[in-house]
Structure formats: C-alpha cells, structure tokens
mmCIF file of C-alpha atoms in Angstrom:
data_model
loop_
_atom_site.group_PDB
_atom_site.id
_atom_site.type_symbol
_atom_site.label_atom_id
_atom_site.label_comp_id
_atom_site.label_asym_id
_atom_site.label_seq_id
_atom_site.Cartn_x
_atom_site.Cartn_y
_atom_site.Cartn_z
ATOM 1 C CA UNK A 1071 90.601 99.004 80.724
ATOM 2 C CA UNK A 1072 89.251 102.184 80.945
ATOM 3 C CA UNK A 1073 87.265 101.624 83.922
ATOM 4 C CA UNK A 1074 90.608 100.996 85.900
ATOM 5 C CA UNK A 1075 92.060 103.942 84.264
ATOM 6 C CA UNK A 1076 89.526 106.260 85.906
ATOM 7 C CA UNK A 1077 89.868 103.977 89.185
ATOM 8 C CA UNK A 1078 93.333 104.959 89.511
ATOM 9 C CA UNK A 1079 92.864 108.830 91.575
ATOM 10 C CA UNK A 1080 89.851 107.132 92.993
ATOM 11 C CA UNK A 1081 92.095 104.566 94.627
ATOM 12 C CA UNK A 1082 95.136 106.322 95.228
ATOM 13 C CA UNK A 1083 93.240 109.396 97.264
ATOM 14 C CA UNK A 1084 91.253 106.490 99.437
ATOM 15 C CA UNK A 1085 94.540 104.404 100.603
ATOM 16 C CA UNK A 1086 96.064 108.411 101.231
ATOM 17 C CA UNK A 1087 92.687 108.802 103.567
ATOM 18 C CA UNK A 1088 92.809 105.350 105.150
ATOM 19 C CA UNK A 1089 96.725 106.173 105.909
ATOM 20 C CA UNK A 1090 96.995 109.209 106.877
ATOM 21 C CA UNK A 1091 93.901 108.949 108.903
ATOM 22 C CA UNK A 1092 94.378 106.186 110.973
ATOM 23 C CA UNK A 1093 98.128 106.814 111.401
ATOM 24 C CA UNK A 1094 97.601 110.524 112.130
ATOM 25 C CA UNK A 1095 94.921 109.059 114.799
ATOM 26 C CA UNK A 1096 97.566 106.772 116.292
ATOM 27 C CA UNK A 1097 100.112 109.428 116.708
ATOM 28 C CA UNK A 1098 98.287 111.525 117.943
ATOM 29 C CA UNK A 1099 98.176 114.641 115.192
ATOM 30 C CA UNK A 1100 95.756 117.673 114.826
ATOM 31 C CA UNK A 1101 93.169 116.826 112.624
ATOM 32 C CA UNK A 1102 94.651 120.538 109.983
ATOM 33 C CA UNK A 1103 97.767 117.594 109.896
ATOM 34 C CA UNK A 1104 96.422 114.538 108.669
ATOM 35 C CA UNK A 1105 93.834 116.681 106.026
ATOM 36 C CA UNK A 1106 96.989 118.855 104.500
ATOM 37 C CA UNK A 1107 98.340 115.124 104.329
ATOM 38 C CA UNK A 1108 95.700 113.868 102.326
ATOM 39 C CA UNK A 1109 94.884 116.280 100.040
ATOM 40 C CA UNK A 1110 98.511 116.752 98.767
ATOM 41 C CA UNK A 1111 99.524 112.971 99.217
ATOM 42 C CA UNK A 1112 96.389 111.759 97.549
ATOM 43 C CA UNK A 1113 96.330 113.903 94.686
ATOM 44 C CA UNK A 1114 98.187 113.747 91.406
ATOM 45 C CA UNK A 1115 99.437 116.353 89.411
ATOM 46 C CA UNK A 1116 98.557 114.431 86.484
ATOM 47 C CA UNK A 1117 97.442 117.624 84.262
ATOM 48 C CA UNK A 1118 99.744 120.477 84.710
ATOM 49 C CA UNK A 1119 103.004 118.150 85.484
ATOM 50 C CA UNK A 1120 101.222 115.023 83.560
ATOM 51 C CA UNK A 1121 100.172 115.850 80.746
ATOM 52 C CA UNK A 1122 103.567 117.341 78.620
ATOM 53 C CA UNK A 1123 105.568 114.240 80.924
ATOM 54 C CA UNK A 1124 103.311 111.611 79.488
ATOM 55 C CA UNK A 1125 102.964 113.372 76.269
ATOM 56 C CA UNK A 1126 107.078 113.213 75.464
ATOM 57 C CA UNK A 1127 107.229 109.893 76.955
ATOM 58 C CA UNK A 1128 104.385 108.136 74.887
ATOM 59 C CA UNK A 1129 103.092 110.666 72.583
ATOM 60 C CA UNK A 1130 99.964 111.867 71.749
ATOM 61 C CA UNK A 1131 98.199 108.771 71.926
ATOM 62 C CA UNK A 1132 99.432 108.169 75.362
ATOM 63 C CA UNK A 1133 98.245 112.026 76.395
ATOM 64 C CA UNK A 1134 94.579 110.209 75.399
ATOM 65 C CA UNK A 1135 95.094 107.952 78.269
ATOM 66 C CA UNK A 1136 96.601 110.524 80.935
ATOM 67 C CA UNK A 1137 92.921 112.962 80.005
ATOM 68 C CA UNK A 1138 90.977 109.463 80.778
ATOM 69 C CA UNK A 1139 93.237 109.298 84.184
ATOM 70 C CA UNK A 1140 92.712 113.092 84.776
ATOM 71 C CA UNK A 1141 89.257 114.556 84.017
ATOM 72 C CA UNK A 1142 86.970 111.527 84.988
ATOM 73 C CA UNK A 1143 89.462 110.257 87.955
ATOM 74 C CA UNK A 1144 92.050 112.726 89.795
ATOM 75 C CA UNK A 1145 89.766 115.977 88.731
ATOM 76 C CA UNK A 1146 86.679 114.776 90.061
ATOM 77 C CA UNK A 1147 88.189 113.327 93.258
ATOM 78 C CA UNK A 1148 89.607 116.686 94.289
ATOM 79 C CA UNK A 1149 85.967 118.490 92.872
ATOM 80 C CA UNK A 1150 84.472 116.193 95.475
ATOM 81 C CA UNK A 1151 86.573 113.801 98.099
ATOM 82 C CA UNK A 1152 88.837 116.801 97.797
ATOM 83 C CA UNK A 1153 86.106 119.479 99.365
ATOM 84 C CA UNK A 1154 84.926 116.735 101.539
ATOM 85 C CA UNK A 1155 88.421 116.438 103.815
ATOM 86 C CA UNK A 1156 89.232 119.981 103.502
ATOM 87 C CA UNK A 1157 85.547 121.001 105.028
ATOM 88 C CA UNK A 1158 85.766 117.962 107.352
ATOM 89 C CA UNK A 1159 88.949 118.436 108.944
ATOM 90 C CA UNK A 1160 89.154 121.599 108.743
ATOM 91 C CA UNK A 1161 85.991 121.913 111.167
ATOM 92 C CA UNK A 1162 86.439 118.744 112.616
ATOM 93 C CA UNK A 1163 82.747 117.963 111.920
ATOM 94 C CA UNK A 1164 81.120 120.052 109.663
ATOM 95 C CA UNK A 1165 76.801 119.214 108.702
ATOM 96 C CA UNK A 1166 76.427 117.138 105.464
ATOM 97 C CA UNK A 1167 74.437 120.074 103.738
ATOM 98 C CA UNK A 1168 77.440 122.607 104.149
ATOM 99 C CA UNK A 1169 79.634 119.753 102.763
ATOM 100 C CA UNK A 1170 76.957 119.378 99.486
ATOM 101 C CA UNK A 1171 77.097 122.847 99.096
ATOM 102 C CA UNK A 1172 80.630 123.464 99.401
ATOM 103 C CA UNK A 1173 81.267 120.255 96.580
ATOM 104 C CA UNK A 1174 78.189 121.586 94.201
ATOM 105 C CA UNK A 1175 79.672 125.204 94.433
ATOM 106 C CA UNK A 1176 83.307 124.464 94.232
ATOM 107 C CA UNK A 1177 83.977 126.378 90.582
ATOM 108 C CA UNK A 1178 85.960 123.410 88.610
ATOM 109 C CA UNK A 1179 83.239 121.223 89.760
ATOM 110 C CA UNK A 1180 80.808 123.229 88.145
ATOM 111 C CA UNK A 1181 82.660 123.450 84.950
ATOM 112 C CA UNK A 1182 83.529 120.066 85.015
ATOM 113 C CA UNK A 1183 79.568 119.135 84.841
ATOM 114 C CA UNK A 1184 78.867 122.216 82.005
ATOM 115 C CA UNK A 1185 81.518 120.752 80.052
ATOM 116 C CA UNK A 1186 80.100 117.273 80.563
ATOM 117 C CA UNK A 1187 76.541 118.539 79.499
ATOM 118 C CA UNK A 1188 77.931 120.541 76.502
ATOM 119 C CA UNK A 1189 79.534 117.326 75.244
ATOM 120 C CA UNK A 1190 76.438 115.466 75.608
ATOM 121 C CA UNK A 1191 74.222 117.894 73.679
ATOM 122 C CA UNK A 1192 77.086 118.554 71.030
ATOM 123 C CA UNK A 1193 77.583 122.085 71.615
ATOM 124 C CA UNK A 1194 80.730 123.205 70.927
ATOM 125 C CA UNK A 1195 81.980 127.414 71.866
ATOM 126 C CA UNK A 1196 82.627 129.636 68.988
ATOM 127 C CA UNK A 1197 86.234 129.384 67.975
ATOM 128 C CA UNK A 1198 87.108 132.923 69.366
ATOM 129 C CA UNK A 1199 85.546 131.958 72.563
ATOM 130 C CA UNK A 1200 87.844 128.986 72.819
ATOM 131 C CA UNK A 1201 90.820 130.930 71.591
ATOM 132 C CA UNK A 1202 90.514 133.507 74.481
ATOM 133 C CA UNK A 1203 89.477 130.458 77.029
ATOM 134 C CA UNK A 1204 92.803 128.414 76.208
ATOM 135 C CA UNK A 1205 94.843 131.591 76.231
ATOM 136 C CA UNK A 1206 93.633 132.428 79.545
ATOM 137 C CA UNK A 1207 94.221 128.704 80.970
ATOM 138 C CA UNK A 1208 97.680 128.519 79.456
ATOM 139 C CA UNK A 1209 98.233 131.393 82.887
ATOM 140 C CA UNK A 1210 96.899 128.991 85.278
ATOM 141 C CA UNK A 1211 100.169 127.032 85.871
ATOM 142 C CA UNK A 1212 102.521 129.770 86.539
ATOM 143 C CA UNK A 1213 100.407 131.825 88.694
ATOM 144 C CA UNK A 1214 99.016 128.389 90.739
ATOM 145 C CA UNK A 1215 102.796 127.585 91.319
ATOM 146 C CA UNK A 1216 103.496 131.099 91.712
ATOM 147 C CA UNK A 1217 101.490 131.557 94.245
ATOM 148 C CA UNK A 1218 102.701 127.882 96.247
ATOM 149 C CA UNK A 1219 105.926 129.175 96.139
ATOM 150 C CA UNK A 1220 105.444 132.400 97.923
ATOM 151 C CA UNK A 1221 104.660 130.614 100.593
ATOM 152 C CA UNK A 1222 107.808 127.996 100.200
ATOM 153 C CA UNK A 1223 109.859 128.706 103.057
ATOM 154 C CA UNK A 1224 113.351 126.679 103.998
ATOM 155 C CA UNK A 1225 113.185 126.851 107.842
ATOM 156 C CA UNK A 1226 115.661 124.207 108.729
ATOM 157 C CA UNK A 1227 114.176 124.197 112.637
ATOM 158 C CA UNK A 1228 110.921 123.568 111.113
ATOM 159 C CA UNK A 1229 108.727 120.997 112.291
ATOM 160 C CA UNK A 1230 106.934 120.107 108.738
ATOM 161 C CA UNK A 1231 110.088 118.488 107.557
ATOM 162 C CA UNK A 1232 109.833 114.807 109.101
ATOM 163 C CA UNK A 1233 106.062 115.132 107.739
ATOM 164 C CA UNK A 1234 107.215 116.332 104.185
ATOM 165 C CA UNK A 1235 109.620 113.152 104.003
ATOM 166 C CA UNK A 1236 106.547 111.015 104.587
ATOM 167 C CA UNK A 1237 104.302 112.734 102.885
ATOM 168 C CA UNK A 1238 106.504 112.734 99.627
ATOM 169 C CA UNK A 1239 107.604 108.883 100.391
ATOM 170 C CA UNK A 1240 104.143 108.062 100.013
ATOM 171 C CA UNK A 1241 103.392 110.461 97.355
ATOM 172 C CA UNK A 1242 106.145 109.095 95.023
ATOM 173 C CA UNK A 1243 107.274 105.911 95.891
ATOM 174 C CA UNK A 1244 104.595 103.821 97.815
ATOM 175 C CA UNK A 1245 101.671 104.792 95.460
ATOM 176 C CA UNK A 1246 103.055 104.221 92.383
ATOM 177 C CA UNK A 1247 104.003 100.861 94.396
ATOM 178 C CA UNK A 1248 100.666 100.018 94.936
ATOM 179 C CA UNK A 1249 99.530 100.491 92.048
ATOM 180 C CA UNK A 1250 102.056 98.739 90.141
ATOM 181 C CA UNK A 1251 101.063 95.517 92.097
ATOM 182 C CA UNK A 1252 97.622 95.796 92.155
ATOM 183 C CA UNK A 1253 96.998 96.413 88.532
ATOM 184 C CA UNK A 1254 100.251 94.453 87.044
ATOM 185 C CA UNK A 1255 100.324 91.628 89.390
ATOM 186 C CA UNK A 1256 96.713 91.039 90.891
ATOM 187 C CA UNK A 1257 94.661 92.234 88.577
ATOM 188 C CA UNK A 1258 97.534 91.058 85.466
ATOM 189 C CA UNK A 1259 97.304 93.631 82.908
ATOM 190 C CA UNK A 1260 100.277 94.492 80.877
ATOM 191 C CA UNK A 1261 99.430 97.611 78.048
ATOM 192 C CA UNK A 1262 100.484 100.706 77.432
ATOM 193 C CA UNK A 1263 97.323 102.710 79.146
ATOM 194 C CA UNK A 1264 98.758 100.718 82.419
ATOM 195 C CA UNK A 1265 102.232 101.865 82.004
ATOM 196 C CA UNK A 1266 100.904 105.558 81.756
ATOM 197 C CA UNK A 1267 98.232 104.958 84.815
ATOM 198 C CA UNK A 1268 101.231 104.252 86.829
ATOM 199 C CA UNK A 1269 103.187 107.056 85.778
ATOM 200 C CA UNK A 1270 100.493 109.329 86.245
ATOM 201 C CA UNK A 1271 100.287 108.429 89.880
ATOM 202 C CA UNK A 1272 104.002 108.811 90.481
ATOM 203 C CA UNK A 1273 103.519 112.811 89.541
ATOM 204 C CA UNK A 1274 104.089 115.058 92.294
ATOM 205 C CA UNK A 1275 101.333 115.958 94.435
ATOM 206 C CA UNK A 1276 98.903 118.138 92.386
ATOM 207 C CA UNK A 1277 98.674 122.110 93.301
ATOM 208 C CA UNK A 1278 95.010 122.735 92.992
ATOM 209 C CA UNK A 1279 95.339 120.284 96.095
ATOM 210 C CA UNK A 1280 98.172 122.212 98.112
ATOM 211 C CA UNK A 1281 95.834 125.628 97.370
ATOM 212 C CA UNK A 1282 92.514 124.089 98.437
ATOM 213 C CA UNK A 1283 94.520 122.949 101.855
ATOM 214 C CA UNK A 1284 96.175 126.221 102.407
ATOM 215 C CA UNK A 1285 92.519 127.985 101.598
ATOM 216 C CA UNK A 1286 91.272 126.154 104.520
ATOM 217 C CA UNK A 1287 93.696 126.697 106.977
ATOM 218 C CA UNK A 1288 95.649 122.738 106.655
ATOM 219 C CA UNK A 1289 99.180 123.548 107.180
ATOM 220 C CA UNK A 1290 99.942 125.910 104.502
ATOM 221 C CA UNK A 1291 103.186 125.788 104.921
ATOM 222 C CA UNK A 1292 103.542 122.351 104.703
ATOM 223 C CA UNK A 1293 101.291 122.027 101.710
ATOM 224 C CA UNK A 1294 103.618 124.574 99.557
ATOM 225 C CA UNK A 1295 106.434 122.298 101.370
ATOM 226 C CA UNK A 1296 104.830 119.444 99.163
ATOM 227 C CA UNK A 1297 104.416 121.021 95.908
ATOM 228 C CA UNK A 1298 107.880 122.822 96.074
ATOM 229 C CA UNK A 1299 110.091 119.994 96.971
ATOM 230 C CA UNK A 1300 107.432 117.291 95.370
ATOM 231 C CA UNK A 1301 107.924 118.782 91.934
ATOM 232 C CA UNK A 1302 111.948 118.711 91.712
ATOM 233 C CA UNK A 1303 112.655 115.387 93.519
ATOM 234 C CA UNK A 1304 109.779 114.137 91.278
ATOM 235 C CA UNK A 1305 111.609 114.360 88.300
ATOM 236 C CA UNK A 1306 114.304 112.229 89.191
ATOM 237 C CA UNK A 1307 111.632 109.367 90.770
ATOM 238 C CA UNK A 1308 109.406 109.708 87.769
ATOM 239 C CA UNK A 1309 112.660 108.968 85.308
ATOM 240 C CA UNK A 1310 112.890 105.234 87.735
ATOM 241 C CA UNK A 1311 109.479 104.759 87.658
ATOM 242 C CA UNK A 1312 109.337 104.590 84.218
ATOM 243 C CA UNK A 1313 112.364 102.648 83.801
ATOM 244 C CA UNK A 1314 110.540 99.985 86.200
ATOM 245 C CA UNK A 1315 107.352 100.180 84.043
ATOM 246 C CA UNK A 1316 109.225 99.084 80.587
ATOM 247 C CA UNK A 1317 111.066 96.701 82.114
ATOM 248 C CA UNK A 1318 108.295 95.292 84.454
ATOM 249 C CA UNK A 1319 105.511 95.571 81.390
#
C-alpha cells in the first residue's frame, strides 16, 4: 500500500510527460511550451496546499499518508524528473553530466538526502535549531506564492489562456481520473490511504514547479497563470473530488 502511495507523483508527472510531449509534438509547440506544461501539470501541490486540506479532511492520521505521498513521491520527482525537463527543454538538448549536476546540486534535493541520512543514523537537531528552522519554513508559502503572483497578469488577448484551460483540465480533472481508475478499479483497492492518494493528486499544480519553470525561461507567465488560477478553481474541484472518493470507496 505504501509502495503505490509513493507511485502516485511518480505516475502522475510521467502520463503529464507522455501528454504533453507527444501532443505538444503534434501541434506543433516550442519545446519552453510543452516543459512549462509539464512541470506545472505534473506536479502536485500536495505539501503547501495538501497537507492542512488532507489534514481537516482526514485528520492527523490521514496527514501520515499525504507526507508518504509527498516527501518520497511528488518531492523527489520535482528534485529530479523536475530538473531533468526544465534543463532539457529549456536547451533543447542539454549533455547528461550538466543534467547530473544540475539534479545533485538542486538545494531541496540535497536536503532531501541530509535529512534521509540524519534519519538513518538517528541524529536529530538541537531543539533551538529546529525551532528557528520551522519558523523560517513557516515563510516559505507566502513569499513562494508571493512571488507567482507578481507575475499573475489578466491579459484577456493573451495567448496562454487556451493552454491554461488544458493545462488545468488535466491538472484537476483527468489526473485525479486516472488515478481513481487505475488504483480503485484495476488495481481494486478501497482504504483510506487511497482516498487521500487521490486527493492529493487533485491539488493544484505545485509552486516550487511554476518557479523552477519560470527560473528557466518556460513560459513564466503561463506558469504563474497555473498556480494563480489552479489554486482558486481547485478548491471547488477538490470539494467533488472528494465527494466522488466517499461515495466511490
């Protein structure tokens, strides 16, 4: 169960790849496109967004399940598939070393692995030290969406607009959609950590995502399109997805 769990950002970032890829290849779209597609259709906000959501929906033990979704799935997707499509189509074809380095380097990546190796060894931070750590990551969210909304702009002749609709369609509806079947009707499991797996894909698309894409040049504006519009209009499709979860599990 928790395998699938951690499978969940894995899967939902590769169908956003395969999709946006091949379609964007079809149509004919730059290559800055299709990677500002993936990175903020593929990712979840399943920490910033997910974590009070799915905390008031299922409580504390169903937070447990949304940091098994998070840390080991969505986190380390972006920390590496992430840097991977931002480097690749962002260059077009950048050399596998400058794509290791850019993964090894990227900075939650490399805290992601300390923390890992401080777990393993049992070393835990003096309490002060944690005090002034969680202080200073309770500023994250508001300056991360602070800084995605300065670059929000509501250009109705804009040509991001048809691409936000898909990009959000796919965000919110058809991945949760996928999901849904694959785990509740192929793979038949029916639990609570499913219900929350599927919720936590139905998040809006996640910002460290829409900032890695505007950091390499992918649409910028289109990326804060997706975090500024995805956030709102996710509320209301998060309330039917979970609606659909109780009554379908």
């Amino acid at each position: 169960m928790i395998i699938s769990n951690r499978c969940a950002g894995w899967i939902t970032f590769i169908f956003a790849f395969v999709f946006f890829h091949f379609l964007g290849r079809k149509l004919g779209w730059s290559n800055k496109l299709i990677g500002c597609l993936i990175l903020t259709a593929g990712l979840s906000n399943s920490s910033f967004l997910g974590y009070p959501i799915i905390e008031a929906l299922f409580g504390k033990k169903g937070l447990e399940t949304a940091v098994l979704v998070d840390q080991p799935g969505t986190f380390v997707v972006v920390s590496t598939l992430g840097v991977f499509v931002a480097a690749f189509y962002s260059k077009g074809n950048p050399d596998t070393f400058s794509i290791i380095k850019k993964i090894i380097l990227f900075p939650p990546f490399m805290m992601f692995v300390l923390a890992c190796l401080m777990n393993v060894y049992n070393y835990e931070l003096n309490l002060d030290i944690q005090s002034v750590l969680l202080k200073t990551g309770s500023l994250v969210t508001p300056l991360a969406l602070l800084s995605v909304g300065l670059q929000l702009s509501f250009d109705r002749k804009s040509r991001h607009w048809k691409f936000l609709q898909l990009g959000l369609f796919f965000k919110l509806i058809l991945v949760p959609f996928v999901i849904l079947v694959l785990y509740v009707f192929i793979f038949k499991q029916h639990s609570e950590p499913i219900k929350i797996t599927i919720m936590e894909t139905a998040m809006a698309p996640m910002i460290t995502g829409a900032i890695m894409a505007s950091t390499y040049g992918l649409k910028p504006k289109l990326s804060s399109m997706m975090v500024g519009f995805g956030i709102p209009i996710s509320f209301l499709t998060l309330a039917i997805w979970y609606f659909i979860v109780i009554f379908v599990l």
